[in-house]
Amino acid sequence: MATFKVPTRGEVSGNNQAIFDNLQKSVGFVPNIYAAMANSESALGSYLQFSAAPTSFSKKEKEIIDLAVSQLNGCRYCQAAHTALGKMNGFTDEQIIELRKGGASWDEKANVLAQTAREIADKKGKVSDEVLESFYGAGYNEANLVDLIVAIGIITITNLFHNVTNVDIDFPVAVEL
């Protein structure tokens, strides 16, 4: 596979340099996946704005979605990044592996969220009434369903981006399942 360029701060536009500076301050570094998006004048800013938009899900619930979908989509970068973020949000190594497999035996609501996210992504939205009934039965509502679909879209963008570009993983590599 051809190497996809991960530009440095000096190689990107002024707008993207400002984004790099903000990432450096907030994250402590510019993740390679974001730096690679800066090959485009607008993609990085658009992606970060979209991914940081308010949602009805907690940070922990967002990690459930990201872990389940990233595993399904085979994105090694996102598996690594969201394993690190999952730990920061209180999940154990064992829980993270289970979430990546699309379940959460320790919490029924988390289990339903992981299963529903994975099912929607896997079936490209063509899920059964039973899947939706289970989602609503766990206490989620239509607003949550909208936010779930958006969250799946956001992580899928990153998954596809890495799967195409194969930029170096700059997080501790997640165990392969």
XYZ file of N, CA, C and O in Angstrom, residues 82-144:
252
model
N -9.747 4.139 20.959
C -10.925 4.028 21.835
C -10.719 3.039 22.972
O -11.423 3.114 23.981
N -9.732 2.181 22.859
C -9.332 1.388 24.029
C -8.733 2.332 25.073
O -9.084 2.269 26.253
N -7.862 3.232 24.632
C -7.272 4.213 25.556
C -8.349 5.118 26.153
O -8.379 5.346 27.365
N -9.250 5.614 25.306
C -10.323 6.481 25.798
C -11.303 5.717 26.683
O -11.813 6.262 27.665
N -11.555 4.461 26.349
C -12.426 3.637 27.180
C -11.872 3.479 28.585
O -12.605 3.571 29.577
N -10.567 3.269 28.671
C -9.911 3.162 29.987
C -10.028 4.478 30.742
O -10.288 4.498 31.944
N -9.862 5.592 30.028
C -9.990 6.906 30.654
C -11.414 7.151 31.156
O -11.615 7.939 32.073
N -12.381 6.486 30.565
C -13.776 6.629 30.963
C -14.234 5.536 31.928
O -15.427 5.381 32.168
N -13.287 4.757 32.446
C -13.601 3.834 33.531
C -13.832 2.387 33.161
O -14.168 1.583 34.034
N -13.674 2.014 31.894
C -13.837 0.619 31.512
C -12.553 -0.161 31.802
O -11.453 0.356 31.629
N -12.715 -1.416 32.206
C -11.566 -2.292 32.413
C -11.135 -2.888 31.067
O -11.884 -2.830 30.085
N -9.965 -3.501 31.044
C -9.492 -4.170 29.826
C -10.494 -5.228 29.372
O -10.783 -5.347 28.177
N -11.021 -5.995 30.311
C -11.972 -7.063 29.981
C -13.269 -6.489 29.417
O -13.836 -7.025 28.457
N -13.743 -5.389 30.002
C -14.971 -4.759 29.505
C -14.760 -4.199 28.105
O -15.636 -4.323 27.244
N -13.612 -3.622 27.853
C -13.314 -3.073 26.534
C -13.316 -4.176 25.476
O -13.892 -4.005 24.394
N -12.732 -5.297 25.787
C -12.731 -6.412 24.832
C -14.157 -6.875 24.568
O -14.544 -7.112 23.416
N -14.948 -6.964 25.620
C -16.338 -7.384 25.442
C -17.126 -6.358 24.622
O -17.914 -6.729 23.745
N -16.892 -5.077 24.867
C -17.560 -4.031 24.085
C -17.152 -4.108 22.622
O -17.983 -3.925 21.726
N -15.889 -4.363 22.366
C -15.434 -4.504 20.981
C -16.135 -5.672 20.291
O -16.366 -5.632 19.079
N -16.503 -6.683 21.052
C -17.217 -7.836 20.492
C -18.717 -7.561 20.364
O -19.451 -8.390 19.835
N -19.166 -6.398 20.866
C -20.565 -6.007 20.706
C -21.457 -6.364 21.868
O -22.663 -6.515 21.685
N -20.922 -6.460 23.070
C -21.739 -6.777 24.228
C -21.187 -6.170 25.502
O -20.110 -5.589 25.512
N -21.980 -6.302 26.575
C -21.583 -5.793 27.891
C -22.349 -6.580 28.948
O -23.397 -6.142 29.428
N -21.848 -7.754 29.290
C -22.569 -8.654 30.198
C -22.789 -8.064 31.591
O -23.683 -8.502 32.299
N -22.017 -7.074 31.972
C -22.105 -6.497 33.314
C -23.189 -5.434 33.446
O -23.521 -5.007 34.544
N -23.773 -4.981 32.306
C -24.757 -3.890 32.351
C -25.715 -4.043 31.174
O -25.304 -3.931 30.017
N -26.983 -4.281 31.463
C -27.959 -4.568 30.401
C -28.132 -3.401 29.437
O -28.209 -3.594 28.225
N -28.179 -2.179 29.948
C -28.368 -1.026 29.067
C -27.160 -0.844 28.142
O -27.313 -0.595 26.949
N -25.952 -0.996 28.696
C -24.741 -0.915 27.878
C -24.705 -2.047 26.860
O -24.280 -1.853 25.713
N -25.163 -3.216 27.258
C -25.212 -4.372 26.367
C -26.115 -4.085 25.163
O -25.732 -4.334 24.016
N -27.291 -3.554 25.439
C -28.235 -3.232 24.359
C -27.654 -2.153 23.450
O -27.774 -2.241 22.220
N -26.996 -1.153 24.030
C -26.405 -0.091 23.216
C -25.322 -0.653 22.296
O -25.299 -0.356 21.099
N -24.448 -1.479 22.835
C -23.377 -2.077 22.019
C -23.961 -2.957 20.919
O -23.538 -2.879 19.760
N -24.935 -3.785 21.268
C -25.542 -4.678 20.285
C -26.268 -3.895 19.197
O -26.166 -4.219 18.008
N -27.011 -2.857 19.597
C -27.763 -2.065 18.626
C -26.823 -1.309 17.699
O -27.036 -1.287 16.481
N -25.781 -0.705 18.250
C -24.810 0.020 17.416
C -24.192 -0.919 16.387
O -24.105 -0.597 15.194
N -23.776 -2.065 16.848
C -23.136 -3.038 15.961
C -24.116 -3.529 14.891
O -23.760 -3.646 13.717
N -25.346 -3.784 15.295
C -26.362 -4.276 14.357
C -26.684 -3.225 13.293
O -26.790 -3.545 12.108
N -26.848 -1.967 13.705
C -27.135 -0.901 12.739
C -25.985 -0.769 11.749
O -26.203 -0.672 10.535
N -24.756 -0.770 12.261
C -23.593 -0.643 11.375
C -23.461 -1.850 10.456
O -23.211 -1.703 9.253
N -23.652 -3.036 11.009
C -23.489 -4.265 10.233
C -24.556 -4.414 9.162
O -24.266 -4.819 8.036
N -25.782 -4.068 9.496
C -26.915 -4.246 8.567
C -27.188 -2.988 7.744
O -28.204 -2.906 7.065
N -26.274 -1.998 7.857
C -26.409 -0.737 7.111
C -27.770 -0.094 7.369
O -28.401 0.471 6.468
N -28.211 -0.180 8.626
C -29.450 0.455 9.062
C -30.699 -0.386 8.905
O -31.750 -0.030 9.422
N -30.596 -1.507 8.228
C -31.780 -2.327 7.974
C -31.941 -3.351 9.097
O -31.692 -4.534 8.920
N -32.360 -2.839 10.271
C -32.477 -3.681 11.455
C -33.927 -4.100 11.661
O -34.857 -3.468 11.175
N -34.084 -5.153 12.412
C -35.422 -5.686 12.684
C -36.145 -4.856 13.735
O -35.534 -4.101 14.491
N -37.459 -5.028 13.784
C -38.259 -4.381 14.818
C -37.804 -4.825 16.199
O -37.831 -4.033 17.145
N -37.354 -6.070 16.312
C -36.905 -6.589 17.609
C -35.687 -5.811 18.131
O -35.585 -5.562 19.336
N -34.789 -5.457 17.232
C -33.605 -4.687 17.639
C -34.050 -3.341 18.205
O -33.584 -2.918 19.274
N -34.952 -2.677 17.513
C -35.424 -1.372 17.975
C -36.241 -1.498 19.254
O -36.112 -0.666 20.161
N -37.065 -2.537 19.358
C -37.840 -2.755 20.586
C -36.919 -2.977 21.777
O -37.181 -2.472 22.875
N -35.848 -3.707 21.576
C -34.870 -3.937 22.639
C -34.209 -2.618 23.042
O -34.020 -2.340 24.243
N -33.854 -1.794 22.073
C -33.238 -0.489 22.319
C -34.172 0.394 23.147
O -33.783 0.941 24.183
N -35.431 0.490 22.718
C -36.404 1.295 23.455
C -36.714 0.674 24.815
O -36.878 1.384 25.805
N -36.755 -0.635 24.869
C -37.023 -1.340 26.121
C -35.935 -1.131 27.167
O -36.184 -1.245 28.369
N -34.718 -0.818 26.714
C -33.605 -0.571 27.641
C -33.646 0.849 28.211
O -32.825 1.201 29.049
N -34.611 1.641 27.738
C -34.745 2.997 28.265
C -34.325 4.098 27.307
O -34.354 5.278 27.660
N -33.929 3.721 26.104
C -33.566 4.728 25.115
C -34.822 5.198 24.386
O -35.853 4.524 24.399
N -34.716 6.359 23.729
C -35.870 6.917 23.023
C -35.487 7.282 21.587
O -34.368 6.994 21.155
N -36.404 7.913 20.871
C -36.152 8.251 19.471
C -35.007 9.249 19.311
O -34.233 9.163 18.356
N -34.883 10.191 20.242
C -33.760 11.133 20.185
C -32.435 10.370 20.303
O -31.473 10.666 19.585
N -32.399 9.373 21.190
C -31.191 8.549 21.329
C -30.910 7.779 20.049
O -29.742 7.618 19.673
